[in-house]
Amino acid sequence: GAGVSQSPSNKVTEKGKDVELRCDPISGHTALYWYRQSLGQGLEFLIYFQGNSAPDKSGLPSDRFSAERTGGSVSTLTIQRTQQEDSAVYLCASSPRVSGHGYTFGSGTRLTVV
Amino acid sequence: DQQVKQNSPSLSVQEGRISILNCDYTNSMFDYFLWYKKYPAEGPTFLISISSIKDKNEDGRFTVFLNKSAKHLSLHIVPSQPGDSAVYFCAARARLTSGGATNKLIFGTGTLLAVQP
């Protein structure tokens, strides 16, 4: 597609439930990133996929968080047993392998855990 | 450990005047710096970047200055326009110890710019 697409745009879930957030990157972009922005905070790095290399998971805050990227394209971020502190906007971005213009971000998924 | 810091959470300027947004970093392995602009309910969009081998990069109304010795960069917007009102994020990319490049960016906490008509 023309841009990075994320779904759903908004998600309200009960504490303890699992959620899946989806990201469709720009076609041909080999790198895909997940960040999150909590209220009043900056963009916190979560995970980075680059081609067929092992992903950089160094930003995942706990083992309740996982992500996969199937076929080098679509990515799913899964949060198990959600907690209220997981409430944030989850942003996905993609880029060519090396890009002097950084990333193209999607509009994000606003997750609210009640 | 906040490697990229934007110490001003907000800034208000008059239309037509200069806006100066500041960013400090701690990691000497950063070799590329970027500024992003974010409107509410949208993802951040790339604005301008600078390599660590330069000290200035200009693109229209936007200029980024890099002072490596001070580990400081700034974004100048002149003249400021009401449409520039947004959150501005500074970001940095680290050079790998292997010498290769990574696209992983570390972001600051952002500065909310309000340009008053």
mmCIF file of C-alpha atoms in Angstrom:
data_model
loop_
_atom_site.group_PDB
_atom_site.id
_atom_site.type_symbol
_atom_site.label_atom_id
_atom_site.label_comp_id
_atom_site.label_asym_id
_atom_site.label_seq_id
_atom_site.Cartn_x
_atom_site.Cartn_y
_atom_site.Cartn_z
ATOM 1 C CA GLY A 1 0.000 0.000 0.000
ATOM 2 C CA ALA A 2 0.904 3.652 -0.106
ATOM 3 C CA GLY A 3 1.536 3.933 3.608
ATOM 4 C CA VAL A 4 1.896 1.939 6.791
ATOM 5 C CA SER A 5 -1.468 0.603 7.880
ATOM 6 C CA GLN A 6 -2.301 -0.347 11.458
ATOM 7 C CA SER A 7 -5.373 -2.027 12.829
ATOM 8 C CA PRO A 8 -7.395 -1.581 14.851
ATOM 9 C CA SER A 9 -7.085 2.174 15.281
ATOM 10 C CA ASN A 10 -8.583 1.920 18.748
ATOM 11 C CA LYS A 11 -8.847 -1.010 21.136
ATOM 12 C CA VAL A 12 -10.425 -1.144 24.573
ATOM 13 C CA THR A 13 -9.793 -4.338 26.475
ATOM 14 C CA GLU A 14 -10.312 -5.664 29.956
ATOM 15 C CA LYS A 15 -7.356 -6.202 32.229
ATOM 16 C CA GLY A 16 -6.052 -9.740 31.892
ATOM 17 C CA LYS A 17 -7.196 -10.255 28.299
ATOM 18 C CA ASP A 18 -4.834 -10.804 25.371
ATOM 19 C CA VAL A 19 -4.694 -8.374 22.443
ATOM 20 C CA GLU A 20 -3.218 -8.489 18.963
ATOM 21 C CA LEU A 21 -2.207 -5.399 17.046
ATOM 22 C CA ARG A 22 -1.531 -5.594 13.332
ATOM 23 C CA CYS A 23 0.808 -3.686 11.067
ATOM 24 C CA ASP A 24 0.985 -3.711 7.269
ATOM 25 C CA PRO A 25 4.239 -2.043 6.222
ATOM 26 C CA ILE A 26 4.999 -0.303 2.951
ATOM 27 C CA SER A 27 5.554 -2.855 0.222
ATOM 28 C CA GLY A 28 9.248 -3.518 -0.295
ATOM 29 C CA HIS A 29 10.364 -2.103 3.047
ATOM 30 C CA THR A 30 12.569 -4.706 4.671
ATOM 31 C CA ALA A 31 12.695 -3.150 8.123
ATOM 32 C CA LEU A 32 9.743 -2.938 10.512
ATOM 33 C CA TYR A 33 9.605 -1.373 13.957
ATOM 34 C CA TRP A 34 7.218 -1.208 16.876
ATOM 35 C CA TYR A 35 7.224 1.709 19.297
ATOM 36 C CA ARG A 36 4.778 2.841 21.919
ATOM 37 C CA GLN A 37 3.910 6.225 23.340
ATOM 38 C CA SER A 38 2.427 6.309 26.787
ATOM 39 C CA LEU A 39 0.612 9.404 28.031
ATOM 40 C CA GLY A 40 3.086 12.255 28.378
ATOM 41 C CA GLN A 41 6.019 10.086 27.318
ATOM 42 C CA GLY A 42 8.253 9.870 24.290
ATOM 43 C CA LEU A 43 8.435 7.095 21.752
ATOM 44 C CA GLU A 44 9.638 3.933 23.451
ATOM 45 C CA PHE A 45 11.343 1.364 21.241
ATOM 46 C CA LEU A 46 9.877 -2.142 21.478
ATOM 47 C CA ILE A 47 11.156 -4.382 18.675
ATOM 48 C CA TYR A 48 12.852 -4.168 15.268
ATOM 49 C CA PHE A 49 12.735 -6.624 12.367
ATOM 50 C CA GLN A 50 15.304 -6.397 9.572
ATOM 51 C CA GLY A 51 14.864 -8.790 6.678
ATOM 52 C CA ASN A 52 15.608 -12.369 7.676
ATOM 53 C CA SER A 53 17.836 -11.412 10.595
ATOM 54 C CA ALA A 54 16.892 -12.234 14.165
ATOM 55 C CA PRO A 55 14.735 -9.407 15.503
ATOM 56 C CA ASP A 56 16.059 -6.922 18.052
ATOM 57 C CA LYS A 57 13.700 -7.513 20.969
ATOM 58 C CA SER A 58 15.669 -5.449 23.453
ATOM 59 C CA GLY A 59 12.831 -2.982 24.034
ATOM 60 C CA LEU A 60 10.058 -5.403 24.926
ATOM 61 C CA PRO A 61 9.087 -4.490 28.507
ATOM 62 C CA SER A 62 8.140 -7.982 29.679
ATOM 63 C CA ASP A 63 7.609 -11.530 28.493
ATOM 64 C CA ARG A 64 3.922 -10.714 28.072
ATOM 65 C CA PHE A 65 4.915 -8.888 24.907
ATOM 66 C CA SER A 66 5.804 -10.686 21.693
ATOM 67 C CA ALA A 67 5.840 -9.886 18.008
ATOM 68 C CA GLU A 68 6.199 -11.757 14.793
ATOM 69 C CA ARG A 69 6.575 -10.832 11.191
ATOM 70 C CA THR A 70 5.246 -13.312 8.688
ATOM 71 C CA GLY A 71 6.679 -13.619 5.208
ATOM 72 C CA GLY A 72 8.765 -10.524 5.712
ATOM 73 C CA SER A 73 5.671 -8.341 5.515
ATOM 74 C CA VAL A 74 2.772 -8.120 7.976
ATOM 75 C CA SER A 75 3.613 -7.960 11.664
ATOM 76 C CA THR A 76 1.535 -8.718 14.735
ATOM 77 C CA LEU A 77 2.312 -7.425 18.212
ATOM 78 C CA THR A 78 0.705 -9.552 20.919
ATOM 79 C CA ILE A 79 0.249 -8.497 24.514
ATOM 80 C CA GLN A 80 -0.832 -11.256 26.862
ATOM 81 C CA ARG A 81 -2.658 -10.719 30.155
ATOM 82 C CA THR A 82 -2.889 -6.980 29.587
ATOM 83 C CA GLN A 83 -2.296 -4.601 32.468
ATOM 84 C CA GLN A 84 -3.432 -0.996 32.871
ATOM 85 C CA GLU A 85 0.142 0.232 32.390
ATOM 86 C CA ASP A 86 0.037 -1.257 28.876
ATOM 87 C CA SER A 87 -2.366 1.514 27.867
ATOM 88 C CA ALA A 88 -0.600 3.548 25.189
ATOM 89 C CA VAL A 89 -0.524 4.324 21.500
ATOM 90 C CA TYR A 90 1.337 1.551 19.718
ATOM 91 C CA LEU A 91 3.084 2.797 16.588
ATOM 92 C CA CYS A 92 4.423 0.686 13.770
ATOM 93 C CA ALA A 93 6.911 1.975 11.205
ATOM 94 C CA SER A 94 8.774 0.609 8.232
ATOM 95 C CA SER A 95 11.786 1.628 6.187
ATOM 96 C CA PRO A 96 14.082 0.398 3.458
ATOM 97 C CA ARG A 97 17.119 -1.440 4.780
ATOM 98 C CA VAL A 98 19.126 1.736 5.167
ATOM 99 C CA SER A 99 17.272 4.994 4.995
ATOM 100 C CA GLY A 100 18.516 8.518 5.359
ATOM 101 C CA HIS A 101 14.940 9.627 5.874
ATOM 102 C CA GLY A 102 14.194 7.392 8.781
ATOM 103 C CA TYR A 103 10.891 5.656 9.083
ATOM 104 C CA THR A 104 7.400 5.959 7.732
ATOM 105 C CA PHE A 105 5.014 5.586 10.642
ATOM 106 C CA GLY A 106 1.467 4.345 10.722
ATOM 107 C CA SER A 107 -1.222 6.255 12.602
ATOM 108 C CA GLY A 108 -1.008 3.901 15.549
ATOM 109 C CA THR A 109 -3.335 1.780 17.642
ATOM 110 C CA ARG A 110 -4.623 3.406 20.795
ATOM 111 C CA LEU A 111 -4.882 0.660 23.403
ATOM 112 C CA THR A 112 -6.880 1.265 26.555
ATOM 113 C CA VAL A 113 -6.854 -1.382 29.281
ATOM 114 C CA VAL A 114 -9.745 -0.993 31.719
ATOM 115 C CA ASP B 1 18.682 5.845 30.982
ATOM 116 C CA GLN B 2 17.418 8.557 28.651
ATOM 117 C CA GLN B 3 19.973 8.726 25.828
ATOM 118 C CA VAL B 4 18.095 11.423 23.928
ATOM 119 C CA LYS B 5 16.676 14.278 25.952
ATOM 120 C CA GLN B 6 14.323 17.076 25.076
ATOM 121 C CA ASN B 7 14.201 19.125 28.231
ATOM 122 C CA SER B 8 11.499 21.551 27.134
ATOM 123 C CA PRO B 9 8.099 19.858 27.098
ATOM 124 C CA SER B 10 6.515 22.860 25.415
ATOM 125 C CA LEU B 11 7.311 26.050 23.536
ATOM 126 C CA SER B 12 5.105 28.929 22.443
ATOM 127 C CA VAL B 13 6.122 31.434 19.757
ATOM 128 C CA GLN B 14 4.449 34.133 17.719
ATOM 129 C CA GLU B 15 3.729 33.602 14.040
ATOM 130 C CA GLY B 16 6.603 34.881 11.924
ATOM 131 C CA ARG B 17 9.195 34.558 14.684
ATOM 132 C CA ILE B 18 11.858 31.882 15.035
ATOM 133 C CA SER B 19 11.166 28.611 16.855
ATOM 134 C CA ILE B 20 14.175 26.861 18.381
ATOM 135 C CA LEU B 21 13.753 23.313 19.623
ATOM 136 C CA ASN B 22 16.608 21.704 21.510
ATOM 137 C CA CYS B 23 17.831 18.167 21.980
ATOM 138 C CA ASP B 24 20.715 16.691 23.980
ATOM 139 C CA TYR B 25 22.187 13.223 23.722
ATOM 140 C CA THR B 26 24.603 11.147 25.735
ATOM 141 C CA ASN B 27 25.730 8.334 23.423
ATOM 142 C CA SER B 28 28.864 9.147 21.423
ATOM 143 C CA MET B 29 28.053 6.243 19.073
ATOM 144 C CA PHE B 30 25.138 8.170 17.573
ATOM 145 C CA ASP B 31 26.033 9.021 13.982
ATOM 146 C CA TYR B 32 22.760 10.260 12.519
ATOM 147 C CA PHE B 33 20.077 12.520 13.913
ATOM 148 C CA LEU B 34 16.530 13.162 12.770
ATOM 149 C CA TRP B 35 13.606 15.378 13.641
ATOM 150 C CA TYR B 36 10.028 14.187 13.378
ATOM 151 C CA LYS B 37 6.804 16.145 13.612
ATOM 152 C CA LYS B 38 3.626 14.675 15.046
ATOM 153 C CA TYR B 39 0.063 15.933 14.849
ATOM 154 C CA PRO B 40 -2.603 14.520 17.194
ATOM 155 C CA ALA B 41 -4.003 11.134 16.157
ATOM 156 C CA GLU B 42 -1.362 10.756 13.442
ATOM 157 C CA GLY B 43 1.960 8.976 13.293
ATOM 158 C CA PRO B 44 5.172 11.012 13.380
ATOM 159 C CA THR B 45 6.418 12.239 10.006
ATOM 160 C CA PHE B 46 10.038 12.780 9.030
ATOM 161 C CA LEU B 47 11.099 16.411 8.881
ATOM 162 C CA ILE B 48 14.854 16.783 8.517
ATOM 163 C CA SER B 49 18.043 14.912 9.352
ATOM 164 C CA ILE B 50 21.750 15.476 9.806
ATOM 165 C CA SER B 51 24.778 13.237 9.688
ATOM 166 C CA SER B 52 27.360 13.486 12.442
ATOM 167 C CA ILE B 53 29.961 14.557 9.877
ATOM 168 C CA LYS B 54 28.059 17.812 9.343
ATOM 169 C CA ASP B 55 27.179 20.666 11.629
ATOM 170 C CA LYS B 56 24.261 22.151 9.698
ATOM 171 C CA ASN B 57 21.556 21.029 7.328
ATOM 172 C CA GLU B 58 18.943 23.335 5.846
ATOM 173 C CA ASP B 59 15.671 22.576 4.111
ATOM 174 C CA GLY B 60 13.460 25.552 3.419
ATOM 175 C CA ARG B 61 12.263 27.052 6.684
ATOM 176 C CA PHE B 62 13.874 24.260 8.695
ATOM 177 C CA THR B 63 17.514 24.120 9.754
ATOM 178 C CA VAL B 64 19.135 21.592 12.043
ATOM 179 C CA PHE B 65 22.378 22.408 13.833
ATOM 180 C CA LEU B 66 24.646 19.813 15.406
ATOM 181 C CA ASN B 67 27.270 20.551 18.052
ATOM 182 C CA LYS B 68 29.080 17.254 18.586
ATOM 183 C CA SER B 69 31.391 18.477 21.315
ATOM 184 C CA ALA B 70 28.372 19.547 23.362
ATOM 185 C CA LYS B 71 26.284 16.544 22.235
ATOM 186 C CA HIS B 72 23.547 18.984 21.346
ATOM 187 C CA LEU B 73 21.358 19.585 18.347
ATOM 188 C CA SER B 74 18.678 22.105 17.627
ATOM 189 C CA LEU B 75 15.927 22.621 15.095
ATOM 190 C CA HIS B 76 15.255 26.151 13.896
ATOM 191 C CA ILE B 77 12.005 27.028 12.164
ATOM 192 C CA VAL B 78 11.864 30.445 10.588
ATOM 193 C CA PRO B 79 9.456 32.017 10.002
ATOM 194 C CA SER B 80 7.146 29.990 12.229
ATOM 195 C CA GLN B 81 3.612 29.370 10.968
ATOM 196 C CA PRO B 82 0.470 28.256 12.832
ATOM 197 C CA GLY B 83 0.546 24.992 10.835
ATOM 198 C CA ASP B 84 3.873 24.187 12.472
ATOM 199 C CA SER B 85 2.052 23.660 15.774
ATOM 200 C CA ALA B 86 2.749 20.017 16.642
ATOM 201 C CA VAL B 87 4.914 17.801 18.825
ATOM 202 C CA TYR B 88 8.505 17.619 17.613
ATOM 203 C CA PHE B 89 10.621 14.568 18.375
ATOM 204 C CA CYS B 90 14.373 14.390 18.160
ATOM 205 C CA ALA B 91 15.773 10.949 17.277
ATOM 206 C CA ALA B 92 19.237 9.424 16.998
ATOM 207 C CA ARG B 93 20.708 6.379 15.313
ATOM 208 C CA ALA B 94 23.668 4.517 16.727
ATOM 209 C CA ARG B 95 26.594 3.282 14.698
ATOM 210 C CA LEU B 96 27.160 -0.386 15.456
ATOM 211 C CA THR B 97 30.430 -1.451 17.080
ATOM 212 C CA SER B 98 30.879 -3.742 14.074
ATOM 213 C CA GLY B 99 30.949 -0.628 11.929
ATOM 214 C CA GLY B 100 27.701 -1.397 10.200
ATOM 215 C CA ALA B 101 24.557 0.677 10.144
ATOM 216 C CA THR B 102 21.324 0.119 11.955
ATOM 217 C CA ASN B 103 18.049 1.881 11.425
ATOM 218 C CA LYS B 104 17.004 1.560 15.067
ATOM 219 C CA LEU B 105 16.181 5.019 16.343
ATOM 220 C CA ILE B 106 16.155 6.294 19.902
ATOM 221 C CA PHE B 107 13.603 9.067 20.413
ATOM 222 C CA GLY B 108 13.370 11.918 22.849
ATOM 223 C CA THR B 109 10.220 12.751 24.800
ATOM 224 C CA GLY B 110 9.103 15.471 22.426
ATOM 225 C CA THR B 111 8.435 19.203 22.584
ATOM 226 C CA LEU B 112 4.975 20.608 21.957
ATOM 227 C CA LEU B 113 5.292 23.701 19.770
ATOM 228 C CA ALA B 114 2.424 26.172 19.697
ATOM 229 C CA VAL B 115 2.639 28.945 17.099
ATOM 230 C CA GLN B 116 0.288 31.777 17.983
ATOM 231 C CA PRO B 117 -1.324 33.706 15.103
#
